[in-house]
Amino acid sequence: MKSTEFNPARYHPDVTGPRANEKKRWLDDPANVEKIVRALYIACALTIVADLFIHRHGHFWFENVFAFHAMFGFASYVVLIFTAKRLRQINMRPENYYESYKENE
Amino acid sequence: MSSLLNPAFVLIAGALAVPLLNSRARSIFMLLLPVVGLTCWLAVPEGLHGKIEIFGLQLISIRMDPLARVFGIVFHIAAFLGVLYSLHVKDTLQQVSTLVYAGAAIAALLAGDLITLFVWWELTAISSVFLILARRTDRAMAVGLRYLIIQVASGVILLIGVGVRYVSIGEIGFDHIGLDSPGGWIILLAFGIKCAFPFLHNWLQDAYPEATVTGTVILSAFTTKLAVYALARGYAGEHILIYIGAAMTAFPIFFAVIENDLRRVLAYSLNNQLGFMVVGVGVGTELALNGTAAHAFVHIIYKALLFMSMGAVLFRTGTIKASELGGLYKSMPMTAVFCIVGSMSISAFPLLSGFVAKSLIMTAAAEEGYWLVSLVLLFASAGVLDHSGIKVPYFSFFSHDSGIRCREAPWNMLLAMGLAAFLCILIGVMPGLLYAWLPFDVDYHAYTAAHVVTQLQLLLFSALAFVFLVKIGRYPPEIPSLNIDSDWVYRRGLVILYRHVATLCSALLDSFYRIFSGAGQNIMPWLSNLTGPDGPLVRTWRSGNSILFVLVFLAVVAVSGYLSR
């Protein structure tokens, strides 16, 4: 989990925390992040529109299905993330897992 | 057949001169070495040179051909980037081992026979371990030893395979080996260890993230790509490699998604990228082998770029855990930009280097009709976008602001990253520059409308899935943790087994003592009588008795020999 408190002890000695009067960055505004997300939506839509104008010349039948790569990309990503979360249930251990075993002697 | 100086000796001999120079001259000298080395490399004419005869074996220390040439070029580029990136490091140990390691890998490319390959193969192992040990922590020491054992074992297995080959067919040439020939499987195992085949892979994820900031950048370039080169030479067209490669592209990405150490994420990603190259070797057509060489070339550069950017983060902040980072674009904007270029290159966005290389392999696999493998490669491509394309830059430079404020990376790191990023874009925009060096003639056009659109669909909709999962709160959070992988077998499993065996042995020993300590009280005086002064065994016997003893002994032998007929 992200800890909300800044703890300098965790980092390199030269690292400082945020200054008091730091100027606000463009990305600090959630509205601007939303703009980027909206740009992604538009870009996605454009690739679908472009699909109408290209001649797909795939080697397999599924490669010639309209918007196949879009659907496959989205589905792959979701499957990947959910499977990986399952994997975590099996193989996640504390950070000192290997070291702690030696100390328990 | 002429004899000429091995161009790899520029780096290796140069490394030995490094300790003699003071810091300023040393920096310039070290930067010049890969440049001079590359010039020599390009000057070597194709063909066999440097024949040596040892113990009746014909060794060929230099065999230059197009496949070796293209790998050698990128090895020199990687050596230059690595030296530039680590210019601020004042550790002679690391400087020397960097140059020797790069030189050994380059020399191995030139090996015309398997014995010469073995020598350089082992030198890459021995020289590279210092890049891990140089971190000088207990953990690095343990990791370094594990790494060394596995790397050296790979060389020993190679030597066994070569021995089997030599004894059965008297052949030690480093040409196509194939699985049907004697020793073929053994040598494949040796190559497979260095190439991080599934279940032989974990040394990579174990060791690379524990090396020094600069060491990881250098390690990432050579060992595994040398193995890819060896596979391409020895096992092109072996179909089993297609399936091994496909498995390699797919399974590391699951681990990459949940890994917290961002340099380890990149190590898993490196494993995934090797998978694409192995598929190319397995398909084995000219297009596929061109793809393997091209992908190795661009991969070395963008993977080094990614490791450099994460190295810079570690160098400045002292941590590389995703759970402790975020918002670093405010402090390290240039590093962030370079990292994004590397991320987009590895994800194969059009106009960047990954796009023009990976598609050669994917097209080759599709042309040979491997539909399932093609789907796995597409799946893996979407996966690359997650862990290398989004996760690495997102959790370090963006995400939630961790509050870290630090300085931008040092100038030499920025320069090295900038140069690598430039090469990623240059090759992406002008793929002909790379295609000209590939082993076979290239008749391939990456920038067709269909290819650009379908690739953008794949990547942008994967990114859309990321946004979707973050918005509904289902994207896995970064947790300070460790994920066990196949290294559990030897890091924990063997330890547990050892403990059990040790407990059992000591119990046995205890009961042994208990039985004999009682008996010992009676036996000891008897033994001391027997062997002590004036004991029957110590007494001087007459020679007649000895002759009698020998006679009896011989008689027993003769009779038993007669009876056993």
XYZ file of C-alpha atoms in Angstrom:
670
model
C 0.000 0.000 0.000
C 1.119 3.532 -0.623
C 1.902 5.140 2.661
C 0.622 8.670 2.761
C 3.278 9.927 5.174
C 6.645 10.857 3.728
C 9.326 9.069 5.690
C 12.834 10.291 4.748
C 14.498 7.463 6.660
C 13.507 5.051 3.906
C 15.398 6.907 1.201
C 18.809 8.156 0.145
C 20.158 10.804 2.589
C 19.954 13.532 -0.098
C 16.232 13.020 -0.569
C 14.025 15.728 0.879
C 10.284 15.913 1.273
C 8.069 18.341 -0.614
C 8.785 22.026 0.032
C 6.112 24.142 1.665
C 5.525 26.558 -1.209
C 5.864 24.197 -4.157
C 4.132 25.337 -7.300
C 1.307 23.131 -8.478
C 2.083 21.010 -11.538
C -0.236 20.528 -14.457
C -0.641 16.838 -13.630
C -1.503 17.599 -9.983
C -4.924 18.695 -11.124
C -7.182 15.622 -11.501
C -9.074 17.447 -14.246
C -5.941 17.393 -16.373
C -5.386 13.693 -15.761
C -8.948 13.226 -16.941
C -8.027 15.119 -20.113
C -5.282 12.580 -20.826
C -7.697 9.735 -20.259
C -10.160 11.370 -22.636
C -7.391 11.696 -25.226
C -6.841 7.949 -24.895
C -10.558 7.309 -25.500
C -10.395 9.408 -28.648
C -7.234 7.644 -29.847
C -8.902 4.266 -29.283
C -11.944 5.387 -31.220
C -9.745 6.595 -34.059
C -8.068 3.204 -34.427
C -11.516 1.616 -34.750
C -12.530 4.148 -37.387
C -9.242 3.554 -39.197
C -10.043 -0.151 -39.244
C -12.848 0.623 -41.717
C -10.344 1.927 -44.234
C -7.563 -0.632 -44.048
C -7.319 -3.920 -45.824
C -6.457 -6.489 -43.169
C -4.232 -9.161 -44.670
C -3.704 -11.463 -41.726
C -2.475 -15.025 -42.039
C -5.323 -16.455 -39.978
C -9.075 -15.898 -40.220
C -9.294 -14.264 -36.791
C -6.775 -11.595 -37.742
C -9.206 -10.384 -40.384
C -12.100 -9.937 -37.965
C -13.046 -6.280 -37.588
C -11.340 -4.708 -34.529
C -9.854 -8.070 -33.542
C -6.664 -6.560 -32.135
C -8.618 -4.068 -30.060
C -10.780 -6.732 -28.484
C -7.902 -9.140 -28.016
C -5.715 -6.459 -26.433
C -8.383 -5.414 -23.959
C -9.317 -8.971 -23.052
C -5.694 -10.092 -22.725
C -4.942 -7.267 -20.382
C -7.890 -7.964 -18.105
C -7.182 -11.703 -18.059
C -3.519 -11.045 -17.325
C -4.248 -8.776 -14.378
C -6.841 -11.028 -12.800
C -4.697 -14.128 -13.229
C -1.714 -12.320 -11.737
C -3.797 -11.303 -8.728
C -4.664 -14.974 -8.262
C -0.981 -15.845 -8.513
C -0.305 -13.419 -5.700
C -2.528 -15.465 -3.406
C -0.255 -18.435 -3.970
C 3.245 -17.054 -4.065
C 3.355 -13.753 -2.182
C 5.601 -13.732 0.888
C 6.990 -11.064 3.219
C 10.028 -9.175 1.924
C 12.451 -10.874 4.322
C 11.120 -14.353 3.539
C 14.447 -15.912 2.592
C 16.509 -14.019 5.157
C 14.134 -14.691 8.053
C 14.529 -18.427 7.631
C 18.227 -18.194 8.355
C 17.716 -16.037 11.426
C 15.308 -18.552 12.956
C 18.056 -21.097 13.444
C 43.196 -18.014 -43.924
C 45.005 -15.142 -42.313
C 45.843 -14.455 -38.728
C 44.730 -11.170 -37.274
C 44.220 -9.689 -33.851
C 40.961 -10.627 -32.174
C 38.967 -7.366 -31.932
C 37.656 -8.451 -28.529
C 41.170 -8.064 -27.149
C 40.751 -4.294 -27.464
C 38.327 -4.391 -24.547
C 40.009 -7.175 -22.601
C 43.549 -5.819 -22.879
C 42.195 -2.306 -22.328
C 40.572 -3.471 -19.113
C 43.934 -4.556 -17.764
C 45.360 -1.089 -18.446
C 42.503 0.678 -16.641
C 43.976 0.436 -13.112
C 47.147 2.163 -14.314
C 45.382 5.392 -15.278
C 44.223 8.260 -13.114
C 40.571 9.187 -13.035
C 40.347 11.748 -15.871
C 42.457 9.792 -18.337
C 40.706 6.629 -17.266
C 37.280 7.981 -18.194
C 38.404 9.042 -21.650
C 40.288 5.790 -22.172
C 37.299 3.670 -21.163
C 34.994 5.582 -23.486
C 37.423 5.156 -26.364
C 37.789 1.393 -25.941
C 34.349 0.392 -27.311
C 34.733 2.903 -30.149
C 38.106 1.469 -31.159
C 36.767 -2.025 -30.605
C 33.816 -1.392 -32.913
C 36.104 0.014 -35.604
C 38.246 -3.120 -35.435
C 35.111 -5.259 -35.386
C 33.833 -3.718 -38.600
C 37.251 -4.101 -40.216
C 37.402 -7.883 -39.701
C 36.696 -9.504 -43.074
C 34.221 -12.367 -43.249
C 35.694 -15.827 -43.019
C 37.872 -17.924 -40.733
C 40.921 -16.459 -39.057
C 43.164 -17.215 -36.132
C 43.425 -21.000 -36.456
C 45.210 -22.615 -33.525
C 46.027 -26.251 -32.994
C 46.045 -27.509 -29.413
C 46.319 -31.202 -28.464
C 45.439 -32.099 -32.034
C 42.230 -30.037 -31.947
C 41.667 -27.435 -34.645
C 40.456 -24.299 -32.888
C 39.165 -21.284 -34.770
C 39.323 -18.194 -32.600
C 37.858 -15.833 -35.192
C 35.005 -16.693 -37.506
C 33.236 -13.606 -38.826
C 29.908 -13.829 -40.615
C 26.804 -11.611 -40.844
C 25.153 -13.154 -37.771
C 28.190 -12.521 -35.575
C 28.631 -9.077 -37.108
C 25.238 -7.697 -36.130
C 25.437 -9.036 -32.570
C 28.952 -7.637 -32.221
C 27.865 -4.176 -33.318
C 25.183 -3.954 -30.671
C 27.483 -5.469 -28.030
C 29.910 -2.625 -28.663
C 27.088 -0.070 -28.498
C 25.956 -1.594 -25.209
C 29.509 -1.507 -23.855
C 29.795 2.172 -24.778
C 26.442 3.046 -23.205
C 27.353 1.069 -20.097
C 30.712 2.783 -19.703
C 29.183 6.223 -20.247
C 26.408 5.500 -17.774
C 28.872 4.387 -15.097
C 31.417 7.147 -15.639
C 30.767 8.568 -12.167
C 31.627 5.249 -10.500
C 35.134 5.239 -9.065
C 35.251 1.515 -8.424
C 38.131 -0.091 -10.326
C 36.702 -3.554 -9.716
C 33.524 -2.701 -11.588
C 35.325 -0.902 -14.386
C 37.650 -3.798 -15.100
C 34.961 -6.442 -14.862
C 32.660 -4.434 -17.161
C 35.254 -4.316 -19.901
C 36.447 -7.902 -19.515
C 32.851 -9.114 -19.468
C 31.933 -7.205 -22.625
C 35.157 -8.341 -24.301
C 34.531 -11.986 -23.394
C 31.016 -11.829 -24.796
C 32.295 -10.282 -28.019
C 35.060 -12.877 -28.307
C 32.474 -15.624 -27.823
C 30.576 -14.337 -30.873
C 33.673 -15.000 -32.933
C 34.232 -18.544 -31.688
C 34.408 -20.914 -34.626
C 34.467 -24.026 -32.478
C 32.801 -25.134 -29.278
C 35.981 -25.271 -27.194
C 36.732 -21.614 -27.900
C 33.092 -20.844 -27.166
C 33.398 -22.656 -23.834
C 36.430 -20.597 -22.796
C 34.693 -17.268 -23.441
C 31.392 -18.602 -22.119
C 33.015 -19.228 -18.757
C 34.883 -15.929 -18.774
C 31.599 -14.030 -19.178
C 30.362 -15.857 -16.072
C 33.421 -15.182 -13.969
C 33.920 -11.563 -15.001
C 30.283 -10.571 -14.651
C 29.814 -11.818 -11.094
C 31.861 -8.901 -9.798
C 29.163 -6.512 -11.004
C 26.912 -8.159 -8.420
C 29.486 -8.636 -5.663
C 30.528 -4.986 -6.041
C 27.343 -3.948 -4.286
C 29.147 -5.239 -1.208
C 26.143 -6.305 0.838
C 25.522 -9.694 2.434
C 22.595 -10.231 0.143
C 24.649 -9.401 -2.963
C 27.309 -11.840 -1.779
C 24.791 -14.668 -1.496
C 23.137 -13.794 -4.800
C 26.514 -13.512 -6.507
C 27.509 -16.996 -5.408
C 24.225 -18.466 -6.595
C 24.676 -16.672 -9.917
C 28.244 -17.883 -10.287
C 27.379 -21.502 -9.522
C 24.616 -21.543 -12.112
C 26.632 -19.732 -14.779
C 29.696 -21.899 -14.335
C 27.479 -24.985 -14.302
C 26.134 -23.928 -17.679
C 29.709 -23.879 -18.969
C 30.507 -27.275 -17.463
C 27.407 -28.761 -19.083
C 28.493 -27.204 -22.361
C 31.878 -28.864 -22.000
C 30.282 -32.243 -21.290
C 28.168 -31.871 -24.413
C 31.215 -30.944 -26.445
C 33.042 -33.979 -25.054
C 30.198 -36.285 -26.027
C 30.219 -34.791 -29.515
C 33.945 -35.123 -29.907
C 34.054 -38.729 -28.747
C 31.167 -39.867 -30.923
C 31.659 -37.897 -34.130
C 35.014 -36.172 -33.675
C 33.382 -32.840 -34.410
C 33.763 -29.642 -32.384
C 32.780 -26.985 -34.928
C 30.347 -24.330 -33.703
C 27.860 -24.628 -36.545
C 24.395 -26.104 -36.698
C 24.241 -28.653 -33.884
C 20.623 -29.788 -33.846
C 18.944 -32.068 -31.348
C 19.485 -35.286 -33.275
C 23.256 -35.139 -33.188
C 25.284 -36.542 -30.265
C 25.410 -34.163 -27.319
C 22.721 -31.989 -28.911
C 20.394 -32.043 -25.924
C 23.208 -31.479 -23.450
C 24.470 -28.407 -25.283
C 20.894 -27.128 -25.600
C 20.611 -27.396 -21.823
C 23.784 -25.334 -21.405
C 22.492 -22.667 -23.797
C 19.050 -22.863 -22.208
C 20.371 -22.030 -18.759
C 21.995 -18.839 -20.013
C 18.984 -18.044 -22.157
C 16.691 -18.384 -19.110
C 14.401 -21.115 -20.446
C 11.383 -21.798 -18.235
C 12.471 -23.400 -14.920
C 16.096 -22.634 -15.759
C 15.357 -18.930 -15.680
C 15.412 -17.829 -12.119
C 19.072 -16.910 -11.813
C 18.180 -13.901 -13.968
C 15.430 -12.446 -11.802
C 17.415 -13.386 -8.716
C 20.716 -11.799 -9.675
C 20.184 -8.833 -11.992
C 18.147 -6.692 -9.586
C 20.711 -7.245 -6.839
C 23.660 -5.952 -8.870
C 24.964 -2.406 -8.540
C 23.108 0.529 -10.119
C 25.380 0.414 -13.139
C 26.096 -3.326 -13.027
C 22.526 -4.289 -13.890
C 22.650 -2.158 -17.037
C 25.757 -3.980 -18.202
C 24.560 -7.439 -17.173
C 21.309 -6.973 -19.071
C 23.061 -6.716 -22.412
C 25.450 -9.602 -22.835
C 24.916 -13.005 -21.203
C 21.396 -13.737 -22.371
C 21.890 -12.352 -25.863
C 25.061 -14.387 -26.248
C 22.881 -17.401 -25.486
C 20.341 -16.285 -28.104
C 23.158 -15.965 -30.604
C 24.419 -19.459 -29.717
C 20.915 -20.868 -30.148
C 20.492 -19.120 -33.491
C 23.721 -20.677 -34.693
C 23.265 -24.132 -33.238
C 19.543 -24.799 -33.171
C 17.821 -22.748 -35.880
C 14.626 -24.465 -36.978
C 14.315 -26.808 -33.986
C 10.566 -26.684 -33.470
C 10.653 -27.340 -29.754
C 12.171 -23.883 -29.371
C 8.982 -22.312 -30.728
C 7.022 -23.691 -27.796
C 9.758 -23.010 -25.261
C 9.959 -19.448 -26.560
C 6.205 -18.958 -26.487
C 6.122 -20.140 -22.873
C 8.932 -17.703 -22.092
C 6.995 -14.788 -23.538
C 3.915 -15.591 -21.502
C 4.720 -16.796 -18.020
C 7.130 -14.079 -16.768
C 4.556 -11.367 -17.413
C 2.306 -12.668 -14.645
C 5.170 -12.325 -12.206
C 6.045 -8.900 -13.580
C 2.544 -7.622 -12.827
C 2.808 -8.375 -9.106
C 6.502 -7.694 -8.523
C 7.309 -4.701 -6.338
C 11.007 -4.230 -7.149
C 10.966 -2.323 -10.444
C 14.355 -3.597 -11.558
C 13.045 -7.126 -10.975
C 9.988 -6.247 -13.058
C 12.412 -5.383 -15.834
C 14.250 -8.672 -15.311
C 10.982 -10.570 -15.833
C 10.366 -8.418 -18.857
C 13.829 -9.269 -20.162
C 12.897 -12.938 -19.855
C 9.708 -12.288 -21.825
C 11.635 -10.530 -24.589
C 14.087 -13.429 -24.845
C 11.041 -15.589 -25.519
C 10.314 -13.700 -28.731
C 13.890 -14.252 -29.878
C 13.759 -17.967 -29.052
C 10.536 -18.295 -31.052
C 12.379 -16.700 -33.962
C 15.191 -19.250 -33.653
C 12.679 -22.081 -33.477
C 10.811 -20.966 -36.604
C 14.208 -20.796 -38.249
C 13.288 -19.244 -41.606
C 15.388 -16.394 -42.973
C 12.721 -13.913 -41.948
C 12.564 -15.406 -38.444
C 16.322 -15.385 -37.921
C 16.458 -11.820 -39.190
C 13.765 -11.104 -36.625
C 15.764 -12.710 -33.835
C 18.864 -10.711 -34.710
C 16.906 -7.473 -35.127
C 15.002 -7.978 -31.917
C 18.179 -8.761 -29.983
C 19.683 -5.578 -31.396
C 16.880 -3.203 -30.470
C 16.131 -5.033 -27.243
C 19.654 -4.595 -25.909
C 19.326 -0.850 -26.398
C 15.855 -0.254 -24.976
C 16.315 -2.717 -22.146
C 19.548 -0.978 -21.211
C 17.651 2.326 -21.396
C 14.960 1.058 -19.032
C 17.502 -0.374 -16.599
C 19.411 2.920 -16.803
C 16.350 4.956 -15.918
C 15.462 2.703 -12.992
C 19.120 2.671 -11.969
C 19.059 6.472 -11.883
C 15.982 6.362 -9.661
C 17.700 3.916 -7.311
C 20.865 6.023 -7.370
C 19.064 9.221 -6.394
C 16.327 7.977 -4.087
C 17.954 4.889 -2.550
C 15.000 2.652 -3.317
C 13.465 0.958 -6.327
C 10.352 -0.434 -4.702
C 7.205 0.629 -6.497
C 5.419 0.856 -3.147
C 7.817 3.605 -2.013
C 8.054 5.598 -5.243
C 5.793 7.895 -7.248
C 5.646 11.443 -8.527
C 9.316 11.492 -9.438
C 8.698 13.338 -12.700
C 8.798 16.478 -10.597
C 12.396 15.814 -9.566
C 13.734 13.806 -12.507
C 11.849 15.029 -15.578
C 14.487 14.086 -18.139
C 14.923 10.591 -16.741
C 11.144 10.252 -16.910
C 11.067 11.214 -20.585
C 13.865 8.801 -21.461
C 12.143 6.048 -19.503
C 8.937 6.630 -21.441
C 10.821 6.377 -24.739
C 12.229 3.035 -23.580
C 8.793 1.887 -22.428
C 7.167 2.754 -25.709
C 9.999 1.063 -27.599
C 9.649 -2.206 -25.716
C 5.876 -2.036 -26.105
C 6.482 -1.739 -29.869
C 4.681 1.514 -30.552
C 5.032 2.587 -34.191
C 7.980 4.912 -34.863
C 9.995 3.193 -32.121
C 12.499 0.398 -32.418
C 10.503 -2.484 -30.939
C 7.849 -2.097 -33.627
C 10.177 -2.698 -36.545
C 11.928 -5.702 -34.970
C 9.338 -7.740 -33.100
C 6.992 -7.828 -36.069
C 9.587 -9.733 -38.114
C 9.336 -12.622 -35.660
C 5.563 -12.463 -35.362
C 5.130 -12.388 -39.127
C 7.551 -15.299 -39.535
C 5.631 -17.392 -36.997
C 2.346 -16.563 -38.706
C 3.729 -17.350 -42.157
C 4.598 -20.856 -40.987
C 1.039 -21.294 -39.745
C 1.557 -21.317 -35.982
C -1.788 -19.772 -35.044
C -1.736 -20.651 -31.360
C 1.810 -19.397 -30.948
C 0.800 -16.205 -32.758
C -2.009 -15.671 -30.271
C 0.347 -16.261 -27.342
C 2.770 -13.713 -28.787
C -0.065 -11.202 -29.160
C -1.107 -11.854 -25.575
C 2.489 -11.375 -24.454
C 2.673 -8.123 -26.418
C -0.297 -6.803 -24.489
C 1.444 -7.983 -21.319
C 4.615 -6.105 -22.193
C 2.552 -2.941 -22.371
C 1.431 -3.540 -18.810
C 4.653 -4.216 -16.966
C 7.251 -2.362 -19.017
C 5.065 0.110 -20.838
C 2.862 1.277 -18.007
C 3.914 -0.125 -14.671
C 7.582 0.871 -14.671
C 7.184 4.544 -15.648
C 3.793 4.943 -13.973
C 4.695 3.786 -10.466
C 8.075 5.506 -10.393
C 7.421 8.835 -12.056
C 3.650 9.324 -11.743
C 1.001 7.534 -9.695
C 0.633 9.049 -6.214
C 3.212 11.622 -5.224
C 5.480 9.831 -2.748
C 6.823 13.190 -1.568
C 10.344 12.338 -2.699
C 12.259 15.362 -3.904
C 15.740 14.653 -5.219
C 18.188 15.804 -7.835
C 18.014 14.840 -11.499
C 20.350 12.021 -12.567
C 24.039 12.939 -13.117
C 24.996 14.271 -16.556
C 26.715 11.095 -17.702
C 23.637 9.009 -16.905
C 21.427 11.484 -18.744
C 23.753 11.446 -21.729
C 23.771 7.641 -21.857
C 19.988 7.514 -21.563
C 19.587 10.250 -24.154
C 21.814 8.407 -26.595
C 19.924 5.142 -26.080
C 16.591 6.920 -26.487
C 17.863 8.552 -29.668
C 18.846 5.140 -31.063
C 15.390 3.745 -30.198
C 13.739 6.524 -32.184
C 16.286 6.462 -35.017
C 15.829 2.736 -35.635
C 12.071 3.084 -35.290
C 11.887 5.849 -37.862
C 14.536 4.489 -40.220
C 14.434 0.683 -39.883
C 16.517 0.330 -43.034
C 19.587 1.285 -41.007
C 19.148 -1.858 -38.921
C 17.826 -4.120 -41.670
C 21.013 -3.513 -43.678
C 23.026 -5.389 -41.044
C 20.746 -8.402 -40.682
C 22.118 -11.810 -41.673
C 19.760 -12.294 -44.629
C 18.333 -9.956 -47.247
C 15.290 -8.164 -45.913
C 12.121 -7.921 -47.938
C 9.846 -6.631 -45.215
C 7.946 -3.423 -44.709
C 6.982 -2.703 -41.127
C 4.974 0.413 -41.893
C 1.922 -0.858 -43.708
C -1.391 0.782 -42.801
C -2.809 -2.505 -41.541
C 0.183 -3.226 -39.337
C 0.225 0.248 -37.794
C -3.520 0.268 -37.125
C -3.692 -3.245 -35.684
C -0.682 -2.654 -33.463
C -2.147 0.623 -32.198
C -5.437 -1.130 -31.514
C -3.667 -3.785 -29.478
C -1.672 -1.292 -27.433
C -4.245 1.457 -26.952
C -7.014 -0.927 -25.952
C -4.639 -2.597 -23.505
C -3.964 0.862 -22.086
C -7.711 1.390 -22.011
C -8.045 -1.784 -19.969
C -5.483 -0.380 -17.541
C -7.488 2.835 -17.141
C -10.652 0.798 -16.742
C -9.156 -1.426 -14.019
C -7.708 1.549 -12.145
C -11.044 3.345 -12.287
C -12.995 0.416 -10.896
C -10.262 -0.116 -8.301
C -9.266 -3.582 -9.450
C -5.709 -2.857 -10.535
C -3.424 -4.722 -8.108
C -1.832 -2.339 -5.600
C 1.917 -2.344 -5.095
C 2.640 -4.273 -1.915
C 6.042 -4.506 -0.207
C 6.505 -8.199 -0.750
C 8.429 -10.929 -2.439
C 7.049 -13.487 -4.871
C 8.429 -16.969 -4.757
C 9.408 -18.437 -8.095
C 11.308 -21.540 -9.139
C 14.316 -20.330 -7.147
C 12.368 -21.474 -4.071
C 13.530 -24.994 -4.897
C 17.168 -24.240 -4.185
C 16.833 -21.263 -1.872
C 14.348 -22.848 0.497
C 13.471 -26.379 -0.605
C 17.034 -27.623 -0.578
C 17.685 -25.913 2.743
C 14.688 -27.660 4.291
C 15.794 -30.974 2.803
C 19.306 -30.396 4.111
C 17.982 -29.657 7.600
C 15.949 -32.860 7.627
C 18.843 -34.945 6.381
C 21.158 -33.294 8.903
C 18.726 -33.973 11.772
C 18.419 -37.570 10.680
C 22.190 -37.997 10.419
C 22.864 -36.518 13.824
C 20.187 -38.761 15.354
C 21.825 -41.774 13.749
C 25.211 -40.636 14.951
C 23.861 -40.189 18.478
C 22.510 -43.717 18.645
C 25.745 -44.993 17.145
C 27.678 -43.350 19.957
C 25.249 -44.604 22.558
C 25.668 -48.182 21.412
C 29.410 -48.049 21.129
C 30.319 -45.884 24.065
C 29.165 -48.684 26.387
C 30.870 -51.333 24.321
C 33.880 -49.089 23.929
C 34.722 -49.409 27.575
C 35.340 -53.113 26.989
C 36.779 -52.848 23.506
C 39.330 -50.150 24.166
C 41.599 -52.120 26.546
C 41.452 -55.068 24.192
C 42.410 -52.888 21.213
C 45.225 -51.275 23.131
C 46.528 -54.692 24.100
C 46.403 -55.781 20.503
C 48.162 -52.744 19.021
C 50.081 -51.326 21.971
C 53.731 -52.000 22.802
C 54.328 -55.760 22.776
C 50.855 -56.304 21.310
C 50.631 -59.233 18.883
C 50.153 -56.901 15.848
C 53.205 -54.825 16.682
C 55.606 -57.639 17.449
C 58.400 -58.336 14.955
C 57.600 -61.557 13.213
C 60.068 -63.967 11.868
C 60.424 -63.964 8.066
C 59.436 -67.613 7.948
C 56.043 -66.695 9.384
C 55.575 -64.069 6.712
C 56.349 -66.557 3.956
C 53.884 -68.962 5.499
C 51.243 -66.231 5.538
C 51.872 -65.385 1.862
C 51.730 -69.038 0.927
C 48.429 -69.526 2.696
C 47.036 -66.409 1.086
C 48.097 -67.524 -2.401
C 46.703 -70.974 -1.777
C 43.339 -69.468 -0.827
C 43.373 -67.342 -3.994
C 44.300 -70.333 -6.153
C 41.662 -72.600 -4.651
C 38.915 -69.974 -4.821
C 39.931 -69.203 -8.414
C 39.697 -72.911 -9.255
C 36.348 -73.307 -7.536
C 34.770 -70.293 -9.220
C 35.398 -71.651 -12.724
